[in-house]
Coordinates of C-alpha atoms in Angstrom, one line a residue:
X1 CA 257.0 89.5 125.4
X2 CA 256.4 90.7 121.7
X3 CA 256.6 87.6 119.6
X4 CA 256.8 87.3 115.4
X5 CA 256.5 84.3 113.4
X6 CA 259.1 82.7 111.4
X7 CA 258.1 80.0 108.6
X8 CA 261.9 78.2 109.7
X9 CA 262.1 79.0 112.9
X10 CA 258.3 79.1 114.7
X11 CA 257.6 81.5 117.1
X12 CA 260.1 84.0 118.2
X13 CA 261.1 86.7 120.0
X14 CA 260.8 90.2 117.9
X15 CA 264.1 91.4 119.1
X16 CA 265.7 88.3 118.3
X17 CA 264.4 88.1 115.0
X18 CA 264.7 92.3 113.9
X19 CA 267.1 92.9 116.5
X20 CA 264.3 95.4 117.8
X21 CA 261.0 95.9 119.2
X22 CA 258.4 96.4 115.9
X23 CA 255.4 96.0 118.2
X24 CA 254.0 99.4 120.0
X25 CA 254.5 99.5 123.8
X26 CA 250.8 99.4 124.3
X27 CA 250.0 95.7 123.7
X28 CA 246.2 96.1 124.6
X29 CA 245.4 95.0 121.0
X30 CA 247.6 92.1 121.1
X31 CA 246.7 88.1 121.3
X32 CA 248.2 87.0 124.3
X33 CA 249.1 83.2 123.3
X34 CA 250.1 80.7 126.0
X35 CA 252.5 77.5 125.8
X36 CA 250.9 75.1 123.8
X37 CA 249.0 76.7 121.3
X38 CA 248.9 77.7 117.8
X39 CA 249.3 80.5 115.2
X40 CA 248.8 81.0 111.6
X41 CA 250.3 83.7 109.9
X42 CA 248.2 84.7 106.6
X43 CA 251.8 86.3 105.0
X44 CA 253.3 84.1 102.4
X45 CA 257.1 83.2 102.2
X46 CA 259.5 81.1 100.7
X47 CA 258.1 77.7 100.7
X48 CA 254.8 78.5 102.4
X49 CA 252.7 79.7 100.1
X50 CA 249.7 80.0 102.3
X51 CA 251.2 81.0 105.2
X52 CA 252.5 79.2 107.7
X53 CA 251.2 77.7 111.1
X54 CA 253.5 77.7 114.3
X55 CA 252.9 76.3 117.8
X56 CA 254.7 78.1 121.0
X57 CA 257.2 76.3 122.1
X58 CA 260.0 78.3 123.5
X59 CA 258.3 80.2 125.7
X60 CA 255.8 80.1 128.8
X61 CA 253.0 82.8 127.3
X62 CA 253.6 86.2 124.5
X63 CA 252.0 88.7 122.9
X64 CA 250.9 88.7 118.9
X65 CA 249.7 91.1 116.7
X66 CA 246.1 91.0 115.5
X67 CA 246.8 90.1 111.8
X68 CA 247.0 86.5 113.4
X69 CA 245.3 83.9 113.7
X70 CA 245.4 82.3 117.4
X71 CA 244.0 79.3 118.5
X72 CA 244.3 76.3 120.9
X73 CA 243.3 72.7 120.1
X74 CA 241.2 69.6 122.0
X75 CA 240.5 65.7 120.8
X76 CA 244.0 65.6 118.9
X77 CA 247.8 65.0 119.5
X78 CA 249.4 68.4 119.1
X79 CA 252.7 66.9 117.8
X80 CA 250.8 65.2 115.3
X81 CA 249.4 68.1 114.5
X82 CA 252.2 70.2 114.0
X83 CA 253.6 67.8 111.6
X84 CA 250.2 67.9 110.0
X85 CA 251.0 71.4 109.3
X86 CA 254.7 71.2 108.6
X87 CA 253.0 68.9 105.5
X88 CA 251.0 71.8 103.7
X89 CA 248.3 69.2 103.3
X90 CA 246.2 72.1 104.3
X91 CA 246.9 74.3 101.3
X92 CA 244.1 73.2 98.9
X93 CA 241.9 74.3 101.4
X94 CA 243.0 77.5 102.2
X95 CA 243.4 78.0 98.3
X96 CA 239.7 77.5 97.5
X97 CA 238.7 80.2 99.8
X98 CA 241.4 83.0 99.9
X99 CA 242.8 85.7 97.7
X100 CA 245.6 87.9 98.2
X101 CA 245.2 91.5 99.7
X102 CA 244.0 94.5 97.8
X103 CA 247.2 96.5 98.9
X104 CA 249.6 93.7 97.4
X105 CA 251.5 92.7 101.1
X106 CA 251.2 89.3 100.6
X107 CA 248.2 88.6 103.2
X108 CA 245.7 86.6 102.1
X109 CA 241.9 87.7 102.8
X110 CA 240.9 84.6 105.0
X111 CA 238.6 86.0 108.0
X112 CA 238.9 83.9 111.0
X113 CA 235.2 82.3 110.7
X114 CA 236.6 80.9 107.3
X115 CA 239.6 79.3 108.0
X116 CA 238.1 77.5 111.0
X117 CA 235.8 76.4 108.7
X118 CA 238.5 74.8 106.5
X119 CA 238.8 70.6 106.9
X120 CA 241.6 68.3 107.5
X121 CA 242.4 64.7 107.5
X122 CA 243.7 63.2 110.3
X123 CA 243.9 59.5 111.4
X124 CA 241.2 59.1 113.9
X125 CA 243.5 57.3 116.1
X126 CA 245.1 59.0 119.0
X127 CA 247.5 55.8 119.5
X128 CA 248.7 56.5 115.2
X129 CA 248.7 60.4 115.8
X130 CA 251.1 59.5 118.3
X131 CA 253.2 57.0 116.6
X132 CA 253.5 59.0 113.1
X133 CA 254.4 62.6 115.4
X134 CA 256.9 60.2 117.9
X135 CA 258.6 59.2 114.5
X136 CA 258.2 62.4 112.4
X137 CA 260.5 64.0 115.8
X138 CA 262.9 61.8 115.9
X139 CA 263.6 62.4 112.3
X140 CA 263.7 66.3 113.0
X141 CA 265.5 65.7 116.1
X142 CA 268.2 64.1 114.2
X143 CA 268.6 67.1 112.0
X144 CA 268.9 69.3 114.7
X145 CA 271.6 67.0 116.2
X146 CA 273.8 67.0 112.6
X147 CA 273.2 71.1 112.3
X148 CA 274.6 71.6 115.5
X149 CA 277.1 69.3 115.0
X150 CA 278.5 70.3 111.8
X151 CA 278.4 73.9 113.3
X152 CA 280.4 72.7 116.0
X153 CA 283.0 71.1 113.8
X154 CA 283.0 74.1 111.7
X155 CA 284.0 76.3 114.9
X156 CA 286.4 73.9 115.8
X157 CA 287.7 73.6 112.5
X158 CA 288.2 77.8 112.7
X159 CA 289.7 77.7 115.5
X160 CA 292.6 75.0 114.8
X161 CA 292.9 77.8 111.3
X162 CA 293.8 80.6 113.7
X163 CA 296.0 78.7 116.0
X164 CA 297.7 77.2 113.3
X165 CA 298.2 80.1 110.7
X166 CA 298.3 82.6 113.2
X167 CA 301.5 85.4 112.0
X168 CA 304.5 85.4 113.7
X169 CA 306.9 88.4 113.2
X170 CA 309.8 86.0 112.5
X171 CA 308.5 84.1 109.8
X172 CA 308.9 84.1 106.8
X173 CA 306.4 83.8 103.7
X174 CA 305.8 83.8 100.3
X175 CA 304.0 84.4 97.5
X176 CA 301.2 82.1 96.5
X177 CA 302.9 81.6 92.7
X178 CA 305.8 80.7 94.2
X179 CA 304.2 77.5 95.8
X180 CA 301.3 76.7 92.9
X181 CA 300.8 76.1 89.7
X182 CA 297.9 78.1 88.4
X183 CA 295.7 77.0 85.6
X184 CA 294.5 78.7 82.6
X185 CA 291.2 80.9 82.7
X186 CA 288.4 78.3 81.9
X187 CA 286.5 79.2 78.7
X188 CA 283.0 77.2 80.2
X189 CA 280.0 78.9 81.5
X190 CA 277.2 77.9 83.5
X191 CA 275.2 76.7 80.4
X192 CA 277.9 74.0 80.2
X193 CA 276.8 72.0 83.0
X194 CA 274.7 69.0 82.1
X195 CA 272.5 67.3 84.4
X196 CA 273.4 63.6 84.7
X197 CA 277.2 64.0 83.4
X198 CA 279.8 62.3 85.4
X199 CA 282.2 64.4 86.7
X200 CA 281.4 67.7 89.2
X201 CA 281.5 71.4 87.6
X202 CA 282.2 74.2 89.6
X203 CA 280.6 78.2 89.6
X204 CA 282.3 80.7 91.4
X205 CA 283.8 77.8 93.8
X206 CA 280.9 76.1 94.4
X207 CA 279.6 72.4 92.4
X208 CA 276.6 73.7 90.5
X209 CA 276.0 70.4 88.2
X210 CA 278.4 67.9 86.3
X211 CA 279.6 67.4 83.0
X212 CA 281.3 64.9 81.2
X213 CA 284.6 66.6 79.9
X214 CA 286.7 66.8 83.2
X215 CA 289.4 69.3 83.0
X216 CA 291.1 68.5 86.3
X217 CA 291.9 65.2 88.1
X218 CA 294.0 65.2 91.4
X219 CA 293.9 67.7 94.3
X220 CA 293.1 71.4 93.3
X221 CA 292.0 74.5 95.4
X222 CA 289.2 75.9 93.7
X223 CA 288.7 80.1 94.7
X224 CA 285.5 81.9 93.6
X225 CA 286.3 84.5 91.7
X226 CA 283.3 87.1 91.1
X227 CA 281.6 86.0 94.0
X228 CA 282.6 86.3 98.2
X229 CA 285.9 85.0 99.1
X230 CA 286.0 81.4 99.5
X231 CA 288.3 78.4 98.5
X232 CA 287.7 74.9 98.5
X233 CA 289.4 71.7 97.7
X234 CA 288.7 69.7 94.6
X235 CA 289.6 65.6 94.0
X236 CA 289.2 65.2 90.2
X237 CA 288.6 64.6 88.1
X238 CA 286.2 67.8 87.7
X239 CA 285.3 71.1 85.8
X240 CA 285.3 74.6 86.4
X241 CA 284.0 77.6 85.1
X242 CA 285.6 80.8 83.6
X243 CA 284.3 82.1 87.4
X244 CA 286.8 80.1 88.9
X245 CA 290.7 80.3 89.3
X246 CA 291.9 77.0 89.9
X247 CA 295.4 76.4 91.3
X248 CA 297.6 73.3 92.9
X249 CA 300.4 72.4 94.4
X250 CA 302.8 69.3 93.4
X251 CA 303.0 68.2 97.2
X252 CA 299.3 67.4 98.3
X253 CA 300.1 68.2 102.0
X254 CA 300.8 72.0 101.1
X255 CA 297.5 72.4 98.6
X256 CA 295.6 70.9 101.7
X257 CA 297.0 73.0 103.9
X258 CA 297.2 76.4 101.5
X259 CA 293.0 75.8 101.1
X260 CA 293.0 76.3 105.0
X261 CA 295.0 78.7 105.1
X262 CA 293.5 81.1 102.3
X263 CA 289.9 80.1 103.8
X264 CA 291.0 81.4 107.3
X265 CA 292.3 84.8 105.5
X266 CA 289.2 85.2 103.0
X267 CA 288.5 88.3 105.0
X268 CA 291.8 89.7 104.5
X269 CA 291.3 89.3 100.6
X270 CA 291.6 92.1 98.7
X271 CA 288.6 92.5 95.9
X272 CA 290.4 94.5 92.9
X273 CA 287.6 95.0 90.6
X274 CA 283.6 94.1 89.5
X275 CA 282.0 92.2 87.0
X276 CA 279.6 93.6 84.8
X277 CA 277.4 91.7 87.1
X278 CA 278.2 93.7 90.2
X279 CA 279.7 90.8 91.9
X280 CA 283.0 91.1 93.5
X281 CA 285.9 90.0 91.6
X282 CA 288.9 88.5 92.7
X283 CA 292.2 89.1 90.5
X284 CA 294.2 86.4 89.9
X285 CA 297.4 88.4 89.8
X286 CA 296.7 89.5 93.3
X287 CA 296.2 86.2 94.2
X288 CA 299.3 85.2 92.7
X289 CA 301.2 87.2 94.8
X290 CA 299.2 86.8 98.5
X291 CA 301.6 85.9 101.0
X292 CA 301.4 82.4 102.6
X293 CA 303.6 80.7 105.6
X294 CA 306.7 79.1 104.4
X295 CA 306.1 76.7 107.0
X296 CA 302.7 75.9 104.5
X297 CA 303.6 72.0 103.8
X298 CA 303.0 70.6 107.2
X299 CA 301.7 67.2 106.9
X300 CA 300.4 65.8 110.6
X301 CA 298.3 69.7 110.1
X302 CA 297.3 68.4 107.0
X303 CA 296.3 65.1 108.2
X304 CA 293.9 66.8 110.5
X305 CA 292.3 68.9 108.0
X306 CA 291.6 66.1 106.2
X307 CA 290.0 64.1 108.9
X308 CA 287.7 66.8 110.2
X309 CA 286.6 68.1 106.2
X310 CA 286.1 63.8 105.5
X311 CA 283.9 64.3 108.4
X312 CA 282.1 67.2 107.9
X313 CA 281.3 66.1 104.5
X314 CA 280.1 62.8 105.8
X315 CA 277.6 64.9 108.4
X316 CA 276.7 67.1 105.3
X317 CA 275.4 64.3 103.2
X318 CA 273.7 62.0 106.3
X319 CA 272.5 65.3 106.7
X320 CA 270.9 66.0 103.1
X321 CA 269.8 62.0 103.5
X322 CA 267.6 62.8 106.2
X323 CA 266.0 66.7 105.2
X324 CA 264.7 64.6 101.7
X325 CA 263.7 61.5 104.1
X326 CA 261.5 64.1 106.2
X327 CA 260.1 65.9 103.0
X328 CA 258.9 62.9 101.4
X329 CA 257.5 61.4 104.6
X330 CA 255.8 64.5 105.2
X331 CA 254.1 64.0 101.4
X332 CA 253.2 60.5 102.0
X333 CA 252.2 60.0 105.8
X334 CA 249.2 62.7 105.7
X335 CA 246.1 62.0 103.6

């Protein structure tokens, strides 16, 4: 099986990752890698400046291109050693005796001979090597659990959307004015926000600082507006920016319900026009007049909205907790 290497995601299949075969059918040049053992790919990416080492994991044995580096270990946990790794400890190393390719593809010229000639610091313990990668998993572990959760509750969250808002022939809607009070075009920008201010400022729908001038306090929908569809609800107080069309309803039940609602129908959204940017641009007058359910202001549907956002959100930051508890242990635990 023709494998690649992912600096998130390890070692994978090629068709999973490219959605085809890159490698030739002729895999006579090819490393064949078994279960177990380790890679390092010499192509920098996003947070992996060096490359990135990978150990196989998901599969019994593949096949990898000969711009790799392949190699098994002895004398050491492997965990521990793929956390080792995970830490970039071994950058500085690398650094001192590599330079980038002559044909500008991001490879670095590092021969073999020389990077097996690079040195780490490990505990010489076998019984800490274990304890630090036992620990170091369960942290990981947990993320994986909260991703797949919060994916999980999103999907369910969809669904309850479509069963919900799904159109009947007989009912009647109405336009969005009809139901919401829109408020004026914002006249802040991005270089508004501040960085320690107390109240959350919105771009394009999503919080990109805080400042200390709230425009808004109650429940609001927040819609981006030169960027994709989206909407999201708002307790102020809070701030937007002129890329924002903010908009509420008196009763709190139907602006809960109307942020659902106009989330499950973002594909249905109409873009009218383009900022200067390029971006897509949504026009308030259309929104104005998008037709929404009558039956909008439903509160036991509203309830549960609440309830499964609350915890979603709650996920999201234990979540956030946890990916900045990892990154700092990573820093700290290697020498």
């Amino acid at each position: 099986m023709p494998l690649t290497i992912s600096a998130q995601q390890g070692l994978i299949n090629q068709y999973d990752y490219f959605d085809k075969q890159i490698a030739s059918l002729n895999l006579s040049n090819y490393y064949i890698i078994k279960k177990g053992e380790f890679v390092y790919n010499k192509s920098y990416s996003n947070g992996y400046p060096y490359g990135a080492i990978k150990r196989l994991d998901f599969f019994e044995q593949g096949a990898l291109s000969s711009l790799y580096i392949c190699f098994s270990t002895s004398n050491i946990n492997s965990d521990y050693l793929v956390r080792y790794f995970d830490s970039g400890k071994w950058n500085k190393q690398v650094k001192l005796i590599s330079g980038e390719g002559a044909r500008n593809h991001g490879l670095l010229n590092l021969s073999p001979y020389d990077f097996f000639n690079i040195s780490i610091m490990v505990t010489p313990s076998s019984e800490e090597q274990m304890k630090i990668s036992h620990f170091l998993n369960l942290i990981i572990s947990k993320i994986k659990y909260l991703e797949n959760k919060i994916e999980a509750l999103k999907k369910y969250r969809k669904g309850i959307q479509k069963m919900a808002f799904r159109r009947e022939s007989n009912e009647a809607y109405l336009k969005l004015k009809s139901l919401v009070s829109f408020m004026p075009k914002s006249k802040l920008s991005a270089g508004n926000s501040i960085e320690n201010g107390k109240y959350p400022f919105y771009l394009s729908g999503e919080k990109i600082g805080t400042i200390n001038s709230p425009m808004c306090e109650g429940c609001y929908i927040i819609a981006n507006d030169g960027g994709e569809a989206g909407f999201r609800l708002s307790n102020g107080p809070f701030a937007y920016s002129n890329h924002c069309i903010c908009f509420r309803s008196e009763n709190e039940w139907v602006t809960r319900n109307l942020c659902e609602y106009l989330d499950s129908q973002k594909d249905k959204i109409t873009y009218v026009g383009f900022l200067g940017s390029g971006l897509k641009n949504i026009d308030r007058g259309y929104l104005k007049n998008f037709k929404v359910p009558s039956t909008i202001g439903n509160k036991q549907l509203s309830i549960l909205f609440s309830l499964l956002g609350e915890k979603i959100q709650n996920l999201k930051n234990e979540l956030v907790w946890l990916k900045a508890a990892k990154r700092y242990l990573l820093a700290n635990m290697f020498i």
